[in-house]
Amino acid sequence: MNKQLEMLIYKLINEQGLSLEEYEFLIKNRTIESARLLAEAAVKARKKIYGNTVFIRGLIEISNICKNDCFYCGIRRSNYSCQRYRLTCEEILECCKEGYGLGFRTFVLQDGEDSYYSDERLLPLLKDIKSLYPDCAVTLSLGERSRESYQKLFDAGADRYLLRHETAEEEHYLKLHPENMSYVNRMRCLKDLKEIGYQTGCGFMVGSPYQTNRQLAMDLKFIETFRPQMCGIGPFIPHRDTPFGNQPAGAVELTCYLLSVIRLIKPNILLPATTALGTLEETGREKGILSGANVVMPNLSPVSVREKYRLYDNKVSDGAESAQCVEELKKRMEAIGYTIITDRGDINKY
Ligand code: SAM
């Protein structure tokens, strides 16, 4: 293997960080051999902390109504062919009840950016979930809100918050979002979330339009310096009714490569093998886990709305992607040597 690549991998393992130029080199010059070496080291690092366990999260897509118009997203405001829905608090509690019975101990509440879920509505809901299921964690993924709102939701019991930064380069951010959305505000949100005390997750799409290796290197540098507790990365997949409908999808191979690098940057990070990975390839989830991921998030939304939360074409929500089929997921994980456990699955601070 290229000596320089090999040296960079050892540096990453030992120092948990590289310079921007080095990250870029690692991406640009990747080979099958460097991917193998990185995955091996990433799996070793993750096993040292989490053993063979895989954490599961029950993903409840509470609404696909969105005020934003992100160019890549199938539930963007301007997509008039998207059939909109919103779950009531009672329906969300029903999902939690079913999920608890299936062994889920984390519920992830994700929406578009739907102002229906005001603090006044969310605070009693959070209190209900936490009092009914005190052994469960709640993760929110409700987009950009004020610091005050994040604080109130945290005080009401929310444990974690997922907000992908989407790209760590402002110019690229502007190419993916309309003018009224701001990179600076997104970063403000992430900073607030972390300061408030949430287990905070950032993340980005791999292969999003206009993305360069330099920008991916900047994403890695951002993760290295921001030190999130979670990181969601998955391939970009086009949705036919968006401005990026004709753009090519990102690659499973590069996504897995970056999963390994991120595991080595922060060995205890909670790293999901995302639905997008499982959508592009039947064994995408397994490939993610074998590259260093340690979380899967099956869909716990009511079956009647699953088809409507379509961020990209052909998004899977059945089989191992469905919370009801957690037994199938268990078998698939066991087949590659991993065990799904019933646990909140918090970050191991070690
Ligand atoms: N509204 C919340 C937010 O903005 O954080 C959560 C929902 S948002 C739809 C969740 C994530 O889906 C986004 O952060 C984005 O990275 C991802 N996503 C959207 N469209 C996608 C696409 N076409 N391909 C892959 N991922 C996509």
CSV table of C-alpha atoms in Angstrom, one decimal, residues 70-317:
chain,number,residue,atom,x,y,z
A,70,CYS,CA,-33.7,22.3,1.2
A,71,PHE,CA,-32.8,21.5,-2.4
A,72,TYR,CA,-32.1,17.8,-1.7
A,73,CYS,CA,-35.0,16.8,0.4
A,74,GLY,CA,-38.2,15.0,-0.7
A,75,ILE,CA,-40.3,16.6,2.1
A,76,ARG,CA,-39.2,20.2,1.2
A,77,ARG,CA,-41.9,22.8,1.3
A,78,SER,CA,-42.1,23.2,-2.5
A,79,ASN,CA,-42.7,19.5,-3.2
A,80,TYR,CA,-46.5,19.6,-3.8
A,81,SER,CA,-46.7,16.0,-4.7
A,82,CYS,CA,-45.7,15.0,-1.1
A,83,GLN,CA,-48.8,13.9,0.8
A,84,ARG,CA,-48.5,15.6,4.2
A,85,TYR,CA,-49.3,14.1,7.6
A,86,ARG,CA,-48.8,14.9,11.2
A,87,LEU,CA,-49.1,12.5,14.2
A,88,THR,CA,-51.0,13.6,17.3
A,89,CYS,CA,-49.3,13.3,20.7
A,90,GLU,CA,-51.6,10.3,21.4
A,91,GLU,CA,-50.4,8.6,18.3
A,92,ILE,CA,-46.8,9.3,19.2
A,93,LEU,CA,-47.4,7.8,22.7
A,94,GLU,CA,-48.9,4.7,21.0
A,95,CYS,CA,-45.7,4.3,18.9
A,96,CYS,CA,-43.6,4.5,22.1
A,97,LYS,CA,-45.8,1.9,23.8
A,98,GLU,CA,-45.4,-0.5,20.9
A,99,GLY,CA,-41.7,0.2,20.7
A,100,TYR,CA,-41.2,-0.4,24.4
A,101,GLY,CA,-42.8,-3.8,24.0
A,102,LEU,CA,-40.5,-4.6,21.1
A,103,GLY,CA,-37.4,-3.8,23.2
A,104,PHE,CA,-36.6,-0.3,22.2
A,105,ARG,CA,-35.2,1.9,25.0
A,106,THR,CA,-34.6,5.0,22.9
A,107,PHE,CA,-37.3,6.8,21.0
A,108,VAL,CA,-36.2,9.3,18.3
A,109,LEU,CA,-38.8,11.9,17.4
A,110,GLN,CA,-38.1,13.4,14.0
A,111,ASP,CA,-40.2,15.8,11.8
A,112,GLY,CA,-39.8,18.2,9.0
A,113,GLU,CA,-39.7,21.6,10.6
A,114,ASP,CA,-43.3,21.7,11.6
A,115,SER,CA,-44.2,24.6,13.9
A,116,TYR,CA,-47.2,22.6,15.2
A,117,TYR,CA,-44.8,21.1,17.6
A,118,SER,CA,-44.4,24.2,19.8
A,119,ASP,CA,-42.8,24.0,23.2
A,120,GLU,CA,-46.3,24.0,24.7
A,121,ARG,CA,-47.2,20.8,22.8
A,122,LEU,CA,-43.8,19.1,23.2
A,123,LEU,CA,-43.2,19.7,26.9
A,124,PRO,CA,-46.2,17.7,28.2
A,125,LEU,CA,-45.5,15.0,25.6
A,126,LEU,CA,-41.9,14.7,26.8
A,127,LYS,CA,-43.0,14.5,30.4
A,128,ASP,CA,-45.5,11.8,29.5
A,129,ILE,CA,-42.9,9.7,27.7
A,130,LYS,CA,-40.4,10.1,30.4
A,131,SER,CA,-42.8,9.2,33.2
A,132,LEU,CA,-44.3,6.2,31.3
A,133,TYR,CA,-40.9,4.9,30.3
A,134,PRO,CA,-38.4,6.2,32.8
A,135,ASP,CA,-35.8,3.7,31.6
A,136,CYS,CA,-35.9,5.1,28.1
A,137,ALA,CA,-33.9,7.9,26.4
A,138,VAL,CA,-35.6,10.4,24.1
A,139,THR,CA,-33.7,11.8,21.1
A,140,LEU,CA,-35.2,14.8,19.3
A,141,SER,CA,-34.5,15.6,15.6
A,142,LEU,CA,-36.8,18.6,15.1
A,143,GLY,CA,-34.5,21.0,13.3
A,144,GLU,CA,-33.4,24.5,14.2
A,145,ARG,CA,-35.0,26.1,17.2
A,146,SER,CA,-34.1,28.9,19.6
A,147,ARG,CA,-31.7,28.2,22.5
A,148,GLU,CA,-34.5,28.8,24.9
A,149,SER,CA,-36.6,26.1,23.2
A,150,TYR,CA,-33.7,23.6,23.3
A,151,GLN,CA,-33.2,24.4,27.0
A,152,LYS,CA,-36.9,23.9,27.8
A,153,LEU,CA,-37.1,20.6,25.9
A,154,PHE,CA,-33.9,19.4,27.7
A,155,ASP,CA,-35.3,20.4,31.1
A,156,ALA,CA,-38.5,18.4,30.2
A,157,GLY,CA,-36.4,15.3,29.8
A,158,ALA,CA,-35.0,15.1,26.2
A,159,ASP,CA,-31.6,13.4,26.3
A,160,ARG,CA,-30.2,13.7,22.9
A,161,TYR,CA,-30.6,15.9,19.8
A,162,LEU,CA,-29.7,15.1,16.2
A,163,LEU,CA,-29.1,18.0,13.8
A,164,ARG,CA,-26.9,17.3,10.9
A,165,HIS,CA,-24.7,20.2,10.0
A,166,GLU,CA,-25.0,19.0,6.3
A,167,THR,CA,-21.6,20.4,5.3
A,168,ALA,CA,-18.9,22.2,7.2
A,169,GLU,CA,-18.2,24.7,4.4
A,170,GLU,CA,-20.4,27.7,4.2
A,171,GLU,CA,-20.2,28.1,0.4
A,172,HIS,CA,-21.3,24.5,-0.1
A,173,TYR,CA,-24.1,25.0,2.5
A,174,LEU,CA,-25.4,27.8,0.3
A,175,LYS,CA,-25.5,25.5,-2.7
A,176,LEU,CA,-27.7,23.0,-0.9
A,177,HIS,CA,-30.1,25.4,0.8
A,178,PRO,CA,-32.2,28.4,-0.2
A,179,GLU,CA,-31.0,31.9,0.9
A,180,ASN,CA,-33.2,32.1,3.9
A,181,MET,CA,-31.3,29.2,5.6
A,182,SER,CA,-28.0,29.9,7.2
A,183,TYR,CA,-24.9,27.9,7.9
A,184,VAL,CA,-24.2,30.3,10.8
A,185,ASN,CA,-27.5,29.5,12.5
A,186,ARG,CA,-27.1,25.8,12.0
A,187,MET,CA,-23.7,26.0,13.7
A,188,ARG,CA,-25.3,28.2,16.5
A,189,CYS,CA,-27.9,25.5,17.1
A,190,LEU,CA,-25.3,22.7,17.4
A,191,LYS,CA,-23.2,24.8,19.8
A,192,ASP,CA,-26.3,25.6,21.9
A,193,LEU,CA,-27.3,22.0,22.0
A,194,LYS,CA,-23.9,20.8,23.2
A,195,GLU,CA,-23.6,23.6,25.8
A,196,ILE,CA,-27.0,22.8,27.2
A,197,GLY,CA,-25.9,19.3,27.8
A,198,TYR,CA,-27.6,17.2,25.2
A,199,GLN,CA,-25.8,14.2,23.7
A,200,THR,CA,-25.5,16.0,20.4
A,201,GLY,CA,-25.4,14.6,16.9
A,202,CYS,CA,-24.2,16.3,13.8
A,203,GLY,CA,-23.7,14.7,10.4
A,204,PHE,CA,-23.8,15.1,6.6
A,205,MET,CA,-24.7,13.4,3.4
A,206,VAL,CA,-21.9,11.7,1.4
A,207,GLY,CA,-21.9,12.6,-2.3
A,208,SER,CA,-24.3,15.5,-2.0
A,209,PRO,CA,-24.3,17.7,-5.1
A,210,TYR,CA,-21.1,19.9,-5.6
A,211,GLN,CA,-19.3,18.1,-2.7
A,212,THR,CA,-15.6,18.0,-3.0
A,213,ASN,CA,-13.0,15.9,-1.1
A,214,ARG,CA,-11.8,19.1,0.5
A,215,GLN,CA,-15.3,19.7,1.9
A,216,LEU,CA,-15.5,16.2,3.2
A,217,ALA,CA,-12.1,16.8,4.9
A,218,MET,CA,-13.7,19.9,6.4
A,219,ASP,CA,-16.6,17.8,7.7
A,220,LEU,CA,-14.0,15.4,9.4
A,221,LYS,CA,-12.1,18.4,10.9
A,222,PHE,CA,-15.4,19.7,12.2
A,223,ILE,CA,-16.2,16.4,13.9
A,224,GLU,CA,-12.7,16.3,15.3
A,225,THR,CA,-13.0,19.7,16.9
A,226,PHE,CA,-16.7,19.8,17.8
A,227,ARG,CA,-16.6,16.4,19.3
A,228,PRO,CA,-20.2,15.4,19.0
A,229,GLN,CA,-21.6,12.4,20.9
A,230,MET,CA,-23.3,11.1,17.7
A,231,CYS,CA,-22.8,11.5,14.0
A,232,GLY,CA,-25.3,10.6,11.3
A,233,ILE,CA,-23.8,10.1,7.9
A,234,GLY,CA,-25.4,8.5,4.9
A,235,PRO,CA,-25.2,8.7,1.1
A,236,PHE,CA,-27.2,11.4,-0.7
A,237,ILE,CA,-30.0,9.8,-2.7
A,238,PRO,CA,-31.9,11.9,-5.3
A,239,HIS,CA,-35.6,12.5,-5.0
A,240,ARG,CA,-37.3,13.0,-8.3
A,241,ASP,CA,-39.4,15.9,-7.2
A,242,THR,CA,-36.5,18.1,-6.0
A,243,PRO,CA,-34.1,20.3,-7.8
A,244,PHE,CA,-31.4,17.6,-7.3
A,245,GLY,CA,-33.6,14.9,-8.8
A,246,ASN,CA,-31.2,14.2,-11.6
A,247,GLN,CA,-28.0,14.2,-9.5
A,248,PRO,CA,-26.2,10.9,-8.9
A,249,ALA,CA,-26.4,9.2,-5.6
A,250,GLY,CA,-23.5,9.1,-3.2
A,251,ALA,CA,-21.5,5.9,-2.8
A,252,VAL,CA,-21.9,3.2,-0.1
A,253,GLU,CA,-18.1,2.5,-0.4
A,254,LEU,CA,-17.1,6.1,0.4
A,255,THR,CA,-19.8,6.3,3.2
A,256,CYS,CA,-18.3,3.2,4.8
A,257,TYR,CA,-14.8,4.6,4.5
A,258,LEU,CA,-15.8,7.8,6.3
A,259,LEU,CA,-17.6,5.8,9.0
A,260,SER,CA,-14.3,4.1,9.8
A,261,VAL,CA,-12.4,7.4,9.8
A,262,ILE,CA,-15.0,9.0,12.1
A,263,ARG,CA,-14.9,6.0,14.5
A,264,LEU,CA,-11.1,6.5,14.7
A,265,ILE,CA,-11.4,10.3,15.3
A,266,LYS,CA,-13.7,9.7,18.3
A,267,PRO,CA,-13.7,6.0,19.3
A,268,ASN,CA,-16.7,6.2,21.6
A,269,ILE,CA,-19.0,8.1,19.2
A,270,LEU,CA,-22.5,6.7,18.6
A,271,LEU,CA,-22.5,6.1,14.8
A,272,PRO,CA,-25.6,4.8,13.0
A,273,ALA,CA,-25.6,2.6,9.9
A,274,THR,CA,-28.3,4.7,8.3
A,275,THR,CA,-31.5,3.9,6.4
A,276,ALA,CA,-29.9,5.6,3.3
A,277,LEU,CA,-27.1,3.0,3.4
A,278,GLY,CA,-29.7,0.2,3.6
A,279,THR,CA,-31.7,1.8,0.8
A,280,LEU,CA,-28.8,1.9,-1.7
A,281,GLU,CA,-27.6,-1.7,-1.0
A,282,GLU,CA,-29.4,-4.6,0.5
A,283,THR,CA,-26.5,-5.3,2.8
A,284,GLY,CA,-25.7,-1.6,3.4
A,285,ARG,CA,-26.4,-1.7,7.1
A,286,GLU,CA,-24.2,-4.7,7.6
A,287,LYS,CA,-21.4,-2.9,5.7
A,288,GLY,CA,-21.9,0.1,7.9
A,289,ILE,CA,-21.5,-2.0,11.1
A,290,LEU,CA,-18.5,-3.8,9.7
A,291,SER,CA,-16.9,-0.3,9.0
A,292,GLY,CA,-17.3,0.8,12.6
A,293,ALA,CA,-21.0,1.9,13.1
A,294,ASN,CA,-22.7,0.7,16.3
A,295,VAL,CA,-26.3,2.0,16.0
A,296,VAL,CA,-29.3,1.1,13.8
A,297,MET,CA,-32.6,3.0,13.8
A,298,PRO,CA,-35.5,1.0,12.6
A,299,ASN,CA,-38.8,2.7,11.7
A,300,LEU,CA,-41.4,2.8,14.5
A,301,SER,CA,-43.8,5.2,12.8
A,302,PRO,CA,-47.3,4.0,12.1
A,303,VAL,CA,-47.2,1.8,9.0
A,304,SER,CA,-49.9,4.0,7.4
A,305,VAL,CA,-47.5,7.1,7.2
A,306,ARG,CA,-44.2,5.5,6.5
A,307,GLU,CA,-44.4,5.8,2.7
A,308,LYS,CA,-45.1,9.6,3.1
A,309,TYR,CA,-41.8,10.4,5.0
A,310,ARG,CA,-39.9,10.0,1.7
A,311,LEU,CA,-36.7,12.0,1.9
A,312,TYR,CA,-35.4,10.3,-1.3
A,313,ASP,CA,-36.5,7.8,-3.9
A,314,ASN,CA,-37.0,4.2,-2.9
A,315,LYS,CA,-36.5,4.9,0.8
A,316,VAL,CA,-36.9,1.5,2.6
A,317,SER,CA,-39.1,1.2,5.7
